[in-house]
Coordinates of C-alpha atoms in Angstrom, one line a residue:
Chain A
M1 CA -25.9 -2.1 -11.5
A2 CA -23.2 -4.3 -13.1
T3 CA -19.7 -2.9 -13.7
P4 CA -19.3 -1.8 -17.3
L5 CA -17.2 -4.1 -19.5
T6 CA -14.2 -2.8 -21.5
P7 CA -14.4 -3.6 -25.2
S8 CA -11.9 -6.4 -24.9
A9 CA -13.7 -7.9 -21.9
F10 CA -17.0 -7.7 -23.8
W11 CA -15.7 -9.6 -26.8
I12 CA -13.9 -12.2 -24.6
L13 CA -17.2 -12.9 -22.8
T14 CA -19.0 -12.9 -26.1
V15 CA -16.9 -15.6 -27.6
L16 CA -16.9 -17.7 -24.4
A17 CA -20.7 -17.5 -24.4
S18 CA -20.7 -20.0 -27.2
G19 CA -18.5 -22.5 -25.4
R20 CA -15.2 -23.5 -23.8
R21 CA -12.2 -22.0 -25.6
H22 CA -8.4 -21.8 -25.1
G23 CA -6.3 -18.7 -25.4
Y24 CA -5.4 -18.7 -29.1
D25 CA -9.0 -19.6 -30.0
I26 CA -10.3 -16.6 -27.9
L27 CA -7.8 -14.3 -29.7
S28 CA -8.9 -15.4 -33.2
Q29 CA -12.6 -15.6 -32.4
T30 CA -12.7 -12.1 -30.8
R31 CA -11.1 -10.7 -34.0
T32 CA -13.6 -12.5 -36.2
A33 CA -16.7 -11.7 -34.1
S34 CA -15.8 -8.0 -33.8
D35 CA -15.1 -7.7 -37.6
G36 CA -11.5 -7.0 -36.8
R37 CA -12.3 -4.0 -34.5
V38 CA -10.8 -5.8 -31.5
S39 CA -7.3 -7.3 -32.1
L40 CA -5.9 -8.3 -28.8
K41 CA -2.2 -8.9 -28.1
V42 CA -1.4 -12.1 -26.2
A43 CA -0.2 -10.2 -23.1
T44 CA -3.3 -8.1 -23.1
L45 CA -5.5 -11.1 -23.5
Y46 CA -4.0 -12.8 -20.5
A47 CA -4.2 -9.6 -18.4
A48 CA -7.9 -9.4 -19.3
L49 CA -8.5 -13.1 -18.6
D50 CA -6.8 -12.7 -15.2
R51 CA -9.1 -9.8 -14.3
L52 CA -12.2 -11.5 -15.5
E53 CA -11.3 -14.6 -13.6
T54 CA -10.7 -12.6 -10.4
D55 CA -14.1 -10.9 -10.9
G56 CA -15.7 -14.3 -11.3
A57 CA -16.9 -13.7 -14.8
I58 CA -15.0 -16.7 -16.2
R59 CA -13.1 -19.6 -14.8
A60 CA -10.3 -21.9 -16.0
D61 CA -11.6 -25.3 -17.2
G62 CA -8.5 -27.4 -17.4
D63 CA -5.1 -27.5 -19.1
E64 CA -4.5 -29.8 -22.1
I65 CA -1.6 -30.5 -24.4
V66 CA -2.8 -30.4 -28.0
D67 CA -0.2 -31.0 -30.8
G68 CA 2.6 -30.5 -28.3
R69 CA 1.2 -27.1 -27.2
A70 CA 0.0 -26.3 -23.7
R71 CA -3.6 -24.9 -23.8
R72 CA -5.7 -23.7 -20.9
Y73 CA -9.5 -23.6 -21.5
Y74 CA -11.8 -21.0 -20.1
V75 CA -15.6 -21.1 -19.7
L76 CA -18.1 -18.4 -18.9
T77 CA -19.6 -18.5 -15.4
D78 CA -23.2 -17.7 -14.6
A79 CA -22.1 -14.4 -13.2
G80 CA -20.2 -13.7 -16.4
A81 CA -23.2 -14.6 -18.5
S82 CA -25.4 -12.2 -16.5
R83 CA -22.9 -9.4 -16.9
L84 CA -22.7 -10.0 -20.7
E85 CA -26.5 -10.1 -21.0
Y86 CA -26.8 -6.9 -19.0
E87 CA -24.2 -5.2 -21.3
A88 CA -25.8 -6.6 -24.5
T89 CA -29.2 -5.4 -23.4
A90 CA -27.9 -1.9 -22.6
M91 CA -26.2 -1.8 -25.9
A92 CA -29.3 -3.0 -27.8
H93 CA -31.4 -0.3 -26.0
A94 CA -28.8 2.4 -27.0
A95 CA -28.7 1.1 -30.6
K96 CA -32.6 1.2 -30.8
A97 CA -32.7 4.7 -29.4
A98 CA -30.1 5.8 -31.9
Q99 CA -32.1 4.2 -34.8
R100 CA -35.3 5.7 -33.5
H101 CA -33.8 9.2 -33.5
L102 CA -32.2 8.7 -36.9
A103 CA -35.6 7.7 -38.3
T104 CA -37.2 11.0 -37.2
R105 CA -34.3 13.1 -38.6
P106 CA -35.4 15.8 -41.1
A107 CA -34.6 14.6 -44.6
L108 CA -32.1 17.4 -45.3
L109 CA -29.3 15.1 -46.2
T110 CA -31.3 12.9 -48.4
L111 CA -32.7 15.9 -50.2
A112 CA -29.3 17.4 -50.6
P113 CA -28.5 15.9 -54.0
V114 CA -31.9 17.0 -55.3
I115 CA -31.4 20.6 -54.2
R116 CA -27.9 20.6 -55.7
Chain B
M1 CA 8.1 -24.2 -23.7
T2 CA 11.6 -24.6 -25.0
G3 CA 15.1 -23.1 -24.0
R4 CA 15.7 -19.8 -22.4
H5 CA 17.2 -18.4 -25.6
D6 CA 13.8 -18.9 -27.3
P7 CA 12.6 -15.4 -28.1
Y8 CA 9.1 -16.3 -26.8
V9 CA 10.5 -17.6 -23.5
R10 CA 12.7 -14.6 -23.1
L11 CA 9.6 -12.3 -23.2
L12 CA 8.1 -14.3 -20.4
R13 CA 10.9 -13.2 -18.0
W14 CA 9.2 -9.8 -17.7
Y15 CA 6.5 -11.5 -15.6
P16 CA 7.0 -12.4 -11.9
K17 CA 8.0 -15.9 -11.0
A18 CA 4.7 -16.9 -9.4
W19 CA 2.8 -15.8 -12.5
R20 CA 5.3 -17.6 -14.8
D21 CA 4.9 -20.8 -12.8
A22 CA 1.2 -20.6 -13.0
N23 CA 0.7 -19.4 -16.6
G24 CA 4.1 -19.5 -18.4
A25 CA 3.7 -22.6 -20.6
V26 CA 0.2 -21.7 -21.8
W27 CA 1.2 -18.0 -22.4
V28 CA 4.3 -18.9 -24.4
D29 CA 2.5 -21.5 -26.6
T30 CA -0.4 -19.0 -27.3
L31 CA 2.1 -16.4 -28.3
R32 CA 4.0 -18.8 -30.5
E33 CA 0.7 -19.9 -32.1
Q34 CA -0.3 -16.3 -32.7
S35 CA 3.0 -15.4 -34.3
E36 CA 3.1 -18.4 -36.5
A37 CA -0.5 -17.8 -37.7
E38 CA 0.7 -14.3 -38.8
G39 CA 3.7 -15.7 -40.6
W40 CA 6.3 -14.6 -38.0
S41 CA 9.1 -16.8 -36.6
R42 CA 9.5 -14.6 -33.6
P43 CA 7.2 -12.3 -31.5
S44 CA 6.2 -9.1 -33.4
R45 CA 7.3 -5.7 -32.0
G46 CA 3.7 -5.0 -30.8
E47 CA 3.5 -8.3 -28.9
A48 CA 6.9 -7.7 -27.4
V49 CA 6.0 -4.3 -26.1
A50 CA 2.7 -5.6 -24.7
A51 CA 4.5 -8.4 -23.0
V52 CA 7.1 -6.0 -21.4
V53 CA 4.4 -3.5 -20.2
N54 CA 2.0 -6.2 -18.9
G55 CA 4.8 -8.2 -17.4
L56 CA 6.3 -5.3 -15.5
G57 CA 2.8 -4.2 -14.4
T58 CA 2.0 -7.7 -13.2
R59 CA 5.1 -7.5 -11.0
L60 CA 3.5 -4.7 -9.1
D61 CA 1.7 -7.1 -6.6
A62 CA 1.2 -7.1 -2.9
R63 CA 4.7 -8.5 -2.2
A64 CA 6.2 -5.8 -4.4
A65 CA 4.1 -3.2 -2.6
A66 CA 5.5 -4.3 0.8
Q67 CA 9.1 -4.4 -0.5
L68 CA 8.9 -1.0 -2.2
A69 CA 7.3 0.6 0.9
L70 CA 9.9 -1.0 3.2
G71 CA 12.7 0.2 0.8
G72 CA 11.4 3.7 1.1
I73 CA 11.1 3.6 4.9
A74 CA 14.7 2.2 5.1
V75 CA 16.0 5.0 2.9
R76 CA 14.2 7.5 5.1
A77 CA 15.6 5.9 8.3
A78 CA 19.1 6.0 6.8
V79 CA 18.7 9.7 5.9
E80 CA 17.5 10.4 9.5
V81 CA 20.5 8.6 11.0
T82 CA 22.9 10.3 8.6
M83 CA 21.4 13.7 9.3
Q84 CA 21.6 13.1 13.1
I85 CA 25.3 12.2 12.8
A86 CA 26.2 14.9 10.4
S87 CA 24.3 17.6 12.1
P88 CA 23.3 16.7 15.7
G89 CA 21.4 19.9 16.3
G90 CA 19.4 19.7 13.1
I91 CA 20.2 21.1 9.7
S92 CA 20.6 24.8 9.7
V93 CA 18.4 26.8 7.4
Q94 CA 21.4 29.0 6.9
D95 CA 23.1 26.3 5.0
P96 CA 21.5 26.4 1.6
A97 CA 23.5 23.5 0.1
L98 CA 22.4 21.1 2.9
N99 CA 18.9 22.5 2.9
G100 CA 18.6 21.9 -0.8
L101 CA 19.9 18.4 -0.5
V102 CA 17.2 17.5 2.0
W103 CA 14.7 17.7 -0.8
I104 CA 16.6 15.3 -2.9
F105 CA 16.7 12.8 0.0
L106 CA 13.0 13.3 0.7
S107 CA 12.1 12.5 -2.9
A108 CA 14.5 9.5 -3.0
F109 CA 12.5 7.9 -0.3
A110 CA 9.1 9.1 -1.5
I111 CA 9.4 7.4 -4.9
P112 CA 9.6 3.8 -3.6
V113 CA 6.8 4.4 -1.1
F114 CA 4.7 5.8 -3.9
G115 CA 5.6 2.7 -6.0
G116 CA 4.4 0.5 -3.1
L117 CA 1.1 2.4 -3.0
V118 CA 0.6 1.9 -6.8
A119 CA 1.5 -1.8 -6.5
L120 CA -1.0 -2.2 -3.7
S121 CA -3.7 -0.5 -5.8
R122 CA -2.8 -2.9 -8.6
S123 CA -3.0 -5.9 -6.3
Y124 CA -6.5 -4.8 -5.2
G125 CA -7.6 -4.6 -8.9
V126 CA -8.0 -0.8 -8.8
L127 CA -5.4 -0.4 -11.6
S128 CA -4.7 -2.6 -14.6
P129 CA -1.0 -3.6 -15.1
R130 CA -0.5 -1.1 -17.9
R131 CA -2.2 1.7 -16.0
A132 CA -0.3 0.9 -12.9
L133 CA 3.0 1.2 -14.8
A134 CA 1.9 4.5 -16.3
V135 CA 0.9 5.9 -12.9
L136 CA 4.2 4.8 -11.4
A137 CA 6.2 6.5 -14.2
A138 CA 4.2 9.7 -14.1
G139 CA 4.2 9.9 -10.3
A140 CA 8.0 9.2 -10.0
V141 CA 8.7 12.0 -12.6
G142 CA 6.3 14.3 -10.7
I143 CA 8.0 13.7 -7.4
C144 CA 11.5 14.3 -9.0
L145 CA 10.3 17.5 -10.5
F146 CA 8.8 18.6 -7.2
A147 CA 12.1 17.9 -5.4
A148 CA 14.0 19.8 -8.1
A149 CA 11.6 22.8 -7.6
M150 CA 12.1 22.7 -3.9
W151 CA 15.8 22.4 -4.3
A152 CA 15.9 25.3 -6.7
S153 CA 13.9 27.3 -4.2
A154 CA 15.9 26.4 -1.1
Y155 CA 19.3 26.6 -2.8
G156 CA 18.7 29.4 -5.3
F157 CA 16.8 32.0 -3.3
Q158 CA 19.2 31.9 -0.4
L159 CA 22.3 32.4 -2.5
A160 CA 20.8 34.8 -5.1
D161 CA 21.7 37.8 -3.1
D162 CA 25.4 37.0 -3.1
N163 CA 25.6 35.6 -6.5
P164 CA 23.2 37.0 -9.2
A165 CA 23.9 34.0 -11.5
L166 CA 22.0 31.8 -9.0
A167 CA 18.9 33.9 -9.5
R168 CA 18.3 31.7 -12.5
V169 CA 18.3 28.6 -10.4
A170 CA 15.8 30.2 -8.1
S171 CA 13.5 31.3 -10.9
A172 CA 13.4 27.7 -12.2
A173 CA 11.5 26.8 -9.1
I174 CA 8.2 28.0 -10.5
P175 CA 8.2 26.2 -13.9
L176 CA 9.6 23.1 -12.2
G177 CA 6.8 23.2 -9.6
A178 CA 4.1 23.8 -12.3
A179 CA 5.5 20.8 -14.3
A180 CA 5.5 18.7 -11.1
L181 CA 1.9 19.6 -10.5
A182 CA 0.9 18.9 -14.1
I183 CA 2.6 15.5 -14.3
G184 CA 1.5 14.6 -10.7
A185 CA -2.1 15.5 -11.7
T186 CA -1.8 13.2 -14.7
A187 CA -0.8 10.3 -12.4
G188 CA -3.7 11.2 -10.1
W189 CA -6.1 11.5 -13.1
L190 CA -5.0 8.0 -14.3
V191 CA -5.7 6.5 -10.9
V192 CA -9.2 8.1 -10.4
D193 CA -10.1 7.5 -14.1
G194 CA -9.2 3.8 -13.6
M195 CA -11.4 3.7 -10.5
L196 CA -14.3 5.5 -12.2
S197 CA -14.0 3.3 -15.3
R198 CA -15.7 0.6 -13.2
T199 CA -18.7 2.8 -12.8
R200 CA -21.3 3.8 -15.4
L201 CA -20.5 7.5 -15.0
R202 CA -20.7 9.3 -18.4
R203 CA -17.5 10.3 -20.1
L204 CA -17.6 14.1 -19.5
P205 CA -18.3 14.1 -15.7
R206 CA -15.9 11.2 -15.4
A207 CA -13.1 13.2 -17.1
A208 CA -13.9 16.3 -15.0
L209 CA -14.0 14.4 -11.7
S210 CA -10.8 12.6 -12.6
L211 CA -9.0 15.9 -13.4
V212 CA -10.1 17.6 -10.2
A213 CA -9.3 14.6 -8.1
G214 CA -5.9 14.2 -9.9
V215 CA -4.9 17.8 -9.0
V216 CA -6.0 17.3 -5.4
L217 CA -4.0 14.0 -5.2
A218 CA -0.9 15.6 -6.7
G219 CA -1.2 18.4 -4.1
L220 CA -1.5 15.9 -1.3
A221 CA 1.5 14.0 -2.6
G222 CA 3.5 17.2 -2.6
Y223 CA 2.3 18.0 0.9
A224 CA 3.3 14.5 2.0
T225 CA 6.7 15.0 0.6
M226 CA 7.1 18.2 2.6
M227 CA 5.8 16.7 5.8
T228 CA 8.6 14.9 7.7
L229 CA 6.5 11.8 8.3
G230 CA 3.9 11.9 5.5
W231 CA 5.4 9.2 3.3
V232 CA 6.6 7.1 6.3
T233 CA 3.0 6.9 7.5
V234 CA 1.9 5.9 3.9
G235 CA 4.7 3.4 3.8
V236 CA 3.8 1.6 7.0
T237 CA 0.1 1.6 5.9
V238 CA 1.1 0.0 2.6
V239 CA 3.2 -2.7 4.4
G240 CA 0.3 -3.4 6.8
L241 CA -2.3 -3.8 4.0
S242 CA 0.1 -5.8 1.9
M243 CA 0.7 -8.2 4.8
R244 CA -3.1 -8.6 5.1
S245 CA -3.3 -9.5 1.4
L246 CA -0.5 -11.9 1.7
G247 CA -1.8 -13.9 4.6
G248 CA -3.4 -11.8 7.3
W249 CA -3.4 -12.6 11.0
S250 CA -3.1 -16.1 12.5
S251 CA -6.2 -17.2 14.4
V252 CA -6.5 -15.8 17.9
E253 CA -7.0 -18.1 20.8
P254 CA -9.9 -17.4 23.1
R255 CA -9.1 -15.3 26.2
V256 CA -9.1 -17.7 29.1
V257 CA -7.3 -16.7 32.3
V258 CA -7.3 -18.6 35.6
R259 CA -9.1 -16.8 38.4
S260 CA -6.0 -16.3 40.5
R261 CA -4.3 -14.6 37.6
L262 CA -7.2 -12.3 37.0
S263 CA -7.0 -11.2 40.6
L264 CA -3.3 -10.5 40.1
V265 CA -4.1 -8.4 37.0
R266 CA -6.6 -6.3 38.9
T267 CA -4.2 -5.8 41.8
L268 CA -1.4 -4.7 39.5
A269 CA -3.7 -2.4 37.6
G270 CA -5.0 -1.0 40.9
I271 CA -1.4 -0.3 42.0
S272 CA -0.7 1.4 38.7
A273 CA -3.8 3.5 38.9
A274 CA -2.9 4.6 42.5
I275 CA 0.7 5.6 41.6
S276 CA -0.4 7.4 38.5
M277 CA -3.1 9.4 40.3
L278 CA -0.4 10.3 42.8
G279 CA 1.8 11.5 39.9
I280 CA -0.9 13.6 38.3
G281 CA -1.8 15.1 41.7
Y282 CA 1.8 16.0 42.2
A283 CA 2.0 17.7 38.8
V284 CA -1.0 19.9 39.6
T285 CA -0.2 20.8 43.2
A286 CA 3.5 20.4 43.7
P287 CA 4.5 24.0 42.7
A288 CA 2.5 25.2 45.7
W289 CA 4.1 23.0 48.4
S290 CA 7.1 21.0 47.1
P291 CA 10.6 22.5 47.5
L292 CA 11.7 20.2 44.7
A293 CA 9.2 21.6 42.2
E294 CA 10.6 25.0 41.5
N295 CA 8.1 25.7 38.8
P296 CA 5.2 24.0 37.0
T297 CA 7.6 22.6 34.3
T298 CA 9.7 20.9 36.9
A299 CA 6.6 19.5 38.6
V300 CA 5.4 18.0 35.3
V301 CA 8.9 16.4 34.8
H302 CA 8.8 14.8 38.2
A303 CA 5.2 13.6 37.6
I304 CA 6.4 12.0 34.3
L305 CA 9.0 10.0 36.2
V306 CA 6.4 8.9 38.8
L307 CA 4.0 8.0 36.0
L308 CA 6.7 5.9 34.2
V309 CA 7.2 4.0 37.4
G310 CA 3.4 3.7 37.8
A311 CA 3.2 2.2 34.3
L312 CA 5.3 -0.8 35.1
P313 CA 2.6 -2.8 36.9
L314 CA 0.1 -2.0 34.2
V315 CA 2.5 -3.3 31.4
V316 CA 3.0 -6.5 33.4
A317 CA -0.8 -6.8 33.9
L318 CA -1.4 -6.4 30.2
G319 CA 1.2 -9.1 29.5
L320 CA -0.6 -11.5 31.8
L321 CA -3.8 -11.0 29.8
A322 CA -2.3 -11.6 26.4
P323 CA -3.6 -14.9 25.0
R324 CA -0.4 -15.9 23.1
P325 CA 2.8 -17.9 23.5
R326 CA 4.8 -16.8 26.5
L327 CA 7.9 -15.8 24.6
H328 CA 5.9 -13.6 22.1
V329 CA 4.3 -11.8 25.0
W330 CA 7.1 -11.3 27.4
G331 CA 9.7 -10.5 24.8
P332 CA 7.8 -7.5 23.5
V333 CA 6.8 -6.5 27.1
A334 CA 10.4 -6.6 28.1
L335 CA 11.3 -4.2 25.2
V336 CA 8.5 -1.8 26.3
L337 CA 10.1 -1.8 29.7
V338 CA 13.5 -1.0 28.2
A339 CA 11.8 1.9 26.3
M340 CA 10.3 3.2 29.5
A341 CA 13.6 2.9 31.3
A342 CA 15.3 4.9 28.5
T343 CA 12.7 7.5 28.8
F344 CA 13.0 7.6 32.6
Y345 CA 16.8 8.1 32.2
G346 CA 16.2 10.9 29.6
Y347 CA 13.9 12.8 32.0
T348 CA 16.2 12.5 35.0
D349 CA 17.9 15.7 34.1
A350 CA 14.9 17.4 32.4
P351 CA 14.1 20.1 31.6
L352 CA 17.8 20.5 30.6
S353 CA 17.1 17.7 28.1
T354 CA 20.8 16.7 27.5
R355 CA 19.9 13.0 28.0
I356 CA 16.8 13.0 25.9
D357 CA 18.9 13.2 22.7
S358 CA 20.1 9.7 23.3
S359 CA 17.1 8.3 25.3
V360 CA 14.5 9.0 22.5
P361 CA 16.3 7.0 19.7
I362 CA 17.0 4.1 22.1
G363 CA 13.5 4.2 23.5
S364 CA 12.0 4.4 19.9
L365 CA 14.2 1.5 18.8
A366 CA 13.0 -0.6 21.7
L367 CA 9.4 0.3 21.1
G368 CA 9.8 -0.5 17.4
L369 CA 11.4 -3.9 18.1
S370 CA 8.6 -4.6 20.6
L371 CA 5.9 -3.7 18.2
A372 CA 7.6 -5.6 15.4
W373 CA 8.0 -8.7 17.5
W374 CA 4.4 -8.5 18.6
V375 CA 3.0 -8.1 15.1
T376 CA 5.2 -10.5 13.2
A377 CA 4.6 -13.3 15.7
R378 CA 0.9 -13.0 14.9
L379 CA 1.2 -12.7 11.1
A380 CA 0.2 -15.7 9.0
T381 CA 2.6 -14.9 6.2
S382 CA 5.9 -16.4 5.2
R383 CA 9.1 -15.9 7.3
G384 CA 10.5 -13.5 4.7
D385 CA 7.3 -11.4 4.7
R386 CA 7.2 -11.3 8.4
L387 CA 10.9 -10.2 8.5
M388 CA 10.0 -7.4 6.0
A389 CA 7.1 -6.2 8.1
G390 CA 9.2 -6.3 11.3
I391 CA 12.0 -4.2 9.7
A392 CA 9.4 -1.7 8.3
I393 CA 7.7 -1.3 11.7
T394 CA 11.0 -0.9 13.6
L395 CA 12.5 1.6 11.2
A396 CA 9.2 3.6 11.1
C397 CA 9.1 3.8 14.9
V398 CA 12.7 5.1 14.9
V399 CA 11.9 7.7 12.3
W400 CA 8.7 8.7 14.0
H401 CA 10.6 9.1 17.4
L402 CA 7.9 7.1 18.9
A403 CA 9.4 7.1 22.4
A404 CA 8.9 10.9 22.4
L405 CA 5.2 10.1 22.9
L406 CA 5.8 8.1 26.0
P407 CA 5.9 11.0 28.4
V408 CA 2.5 12.2 27.0
A409 CA 1.0 8.7 26.8
V410 CA 1.6 8.1 30.5
F411 CA -0.9 10.8 31.4
V412 CA -3.8 8.5 30.3
L413 CA -2.4 5.8 32.6
P414 CA -4.9 6.4 35.4
L415 CA -7.8 5.9 33.0
V416 CA -6.5 2.7 31.5
A417 CA -5.3 1.3 34.8
G418 CA -8.6 2.2 36.4
V419 CA -10.7 0.4 33.8
L420 CA -8.5 -2.7 34.0
A421 CA -8.7 -2.7 37.8
V422 CA -12.5 -2.5 37.8
R423 CA -13.3 -4.7 34.8
G424 CA -10.4 -7.0 34.7
T425 CA -10.2 -6.5 30.9
L426 CA -9.9 -3.7 28.3
A427 CA -11.8 -5.8 25.7
R428 CA -15.2 -4.4 24.8
R429 CA -17.0 -7.4 23.2
E430 CA -15.2 -10.5 24.4
P431 CA -14.7 -10.3 28.2
I432 CA -12.2 -12.6 29.7
Q433 CA -13.5 -15.9 30.9
A434 CA -12.1 -16.6 34.3
V435 CA -11.8 -20.3 35.0
R436 CA -10.6 -22.1 38.1
T437 CA -8.4 -24.9 36.7
A438 CA -8.0 -24.5 33.0
P439 CA -4.4 -24.3 31.8
V440 CA -3.2 -20.8 31.3
T441 CA -3.5 -19.6 27.7
D442 CA 0.3 -18.9 27.5
R443 CA 2.0 -21.7 25.8

């Protein structure tokens, strides 16, 4: 069984799944993709990147100077893609289960306005 | 990256140099870009706090682990030497002030060793930088509170009878101890929860397990603080594991010994076995027939002297087998012989034991230097790291009074010497290859 991903690691892998990205790009994309629920600090981002790189989920893919700024690009590895897929499948199963149970819920709340 | 007065570059200084060299430029430019996108001309307070916490946490790496553990062992050794000088016969329990101070000293050395343990856990990826910092802070506070509780107990209770005002000091021991346990358990909970966060354990059992384990760990930490050598043992283990992380052992050459040398090894081991059997036989039978052995204790003392002499050929034989540069074998072996000589001197007037007070520290120092020399010559780390490991090992051997074990260790001599005499090696899996003409492995 794969190690569970923290929310920040999950969103970092998610945005890297669509391609090679540098630090600031990962920051802004994680915020957008998570609808603002994940807002990483730069120091936290690099701590998470260090850990994911050590775990083999991502790897650095070259440094470049763009507009006078140093940028390091990261890409998702096959191991990282597998972990993300496992996590996404588990979350999808959990979401489906929740929806299934919600669908069978007695209609007390929906009737509440009528009763009142 | 721009100048060092740049607020972004200043924040980078919280990280260790190796990390700055590898990631500094990228980190600073990402931080600058992020701040500018949010309309700031300098890092926001949140970014600054995150940088300080993560930077300090990142500093807790394998090298920091070794340095902290070594610092703790050095403090412990300094306390040991000071106590020996100030109170040669040991600190009297009737002296409450000194007795209380001991607890302050013990915590002063336990905190850096604990820091080394946390740093090692961080370097293994068990703890994130932020969590490691939190564990370190909570653990250090817990140890201080524990020391304060023990001090209050040792100092207050003994003087309360004479001075009722001091009863308040004594009664503070219980809340202080409870606070130490609570904060120590928090540190333990943070560690175990960090480890369990990598499993798919559900939230409730994970919290329960972490809490129970946290309390147990806090209790163990307190017990280690009370034990004379508890944290020293932890410290040496931390230094050893850190060295493994930093570079490990240099490759070992195959054991090849010329046939004539192998014969010499067996002969020396045989002599050692014979002398040591004689010594043990004397210890058992001498009270019955020897006029020198007035009682069984005297007989054992005489036997230890015989066994120490019997160990000499065995030590030389083991030196002949060691597949390493000559200097790094015979240097440590010579120091072992010095330790044995010191122990021999210490036992010449036993059981009066007046000489043992000086022979044990000298013997322990010689054994420590020997072990340090042997180990550091075989570590594949930088010179500074090897020096650090050597100092840690030497100090630990002195604090452990390692030479005090020699008189006991010599009683297994017949067994070791006998095996070597018969097999020509103590190795289990890789027996020595005896060759006729190959150059001796010693360089």
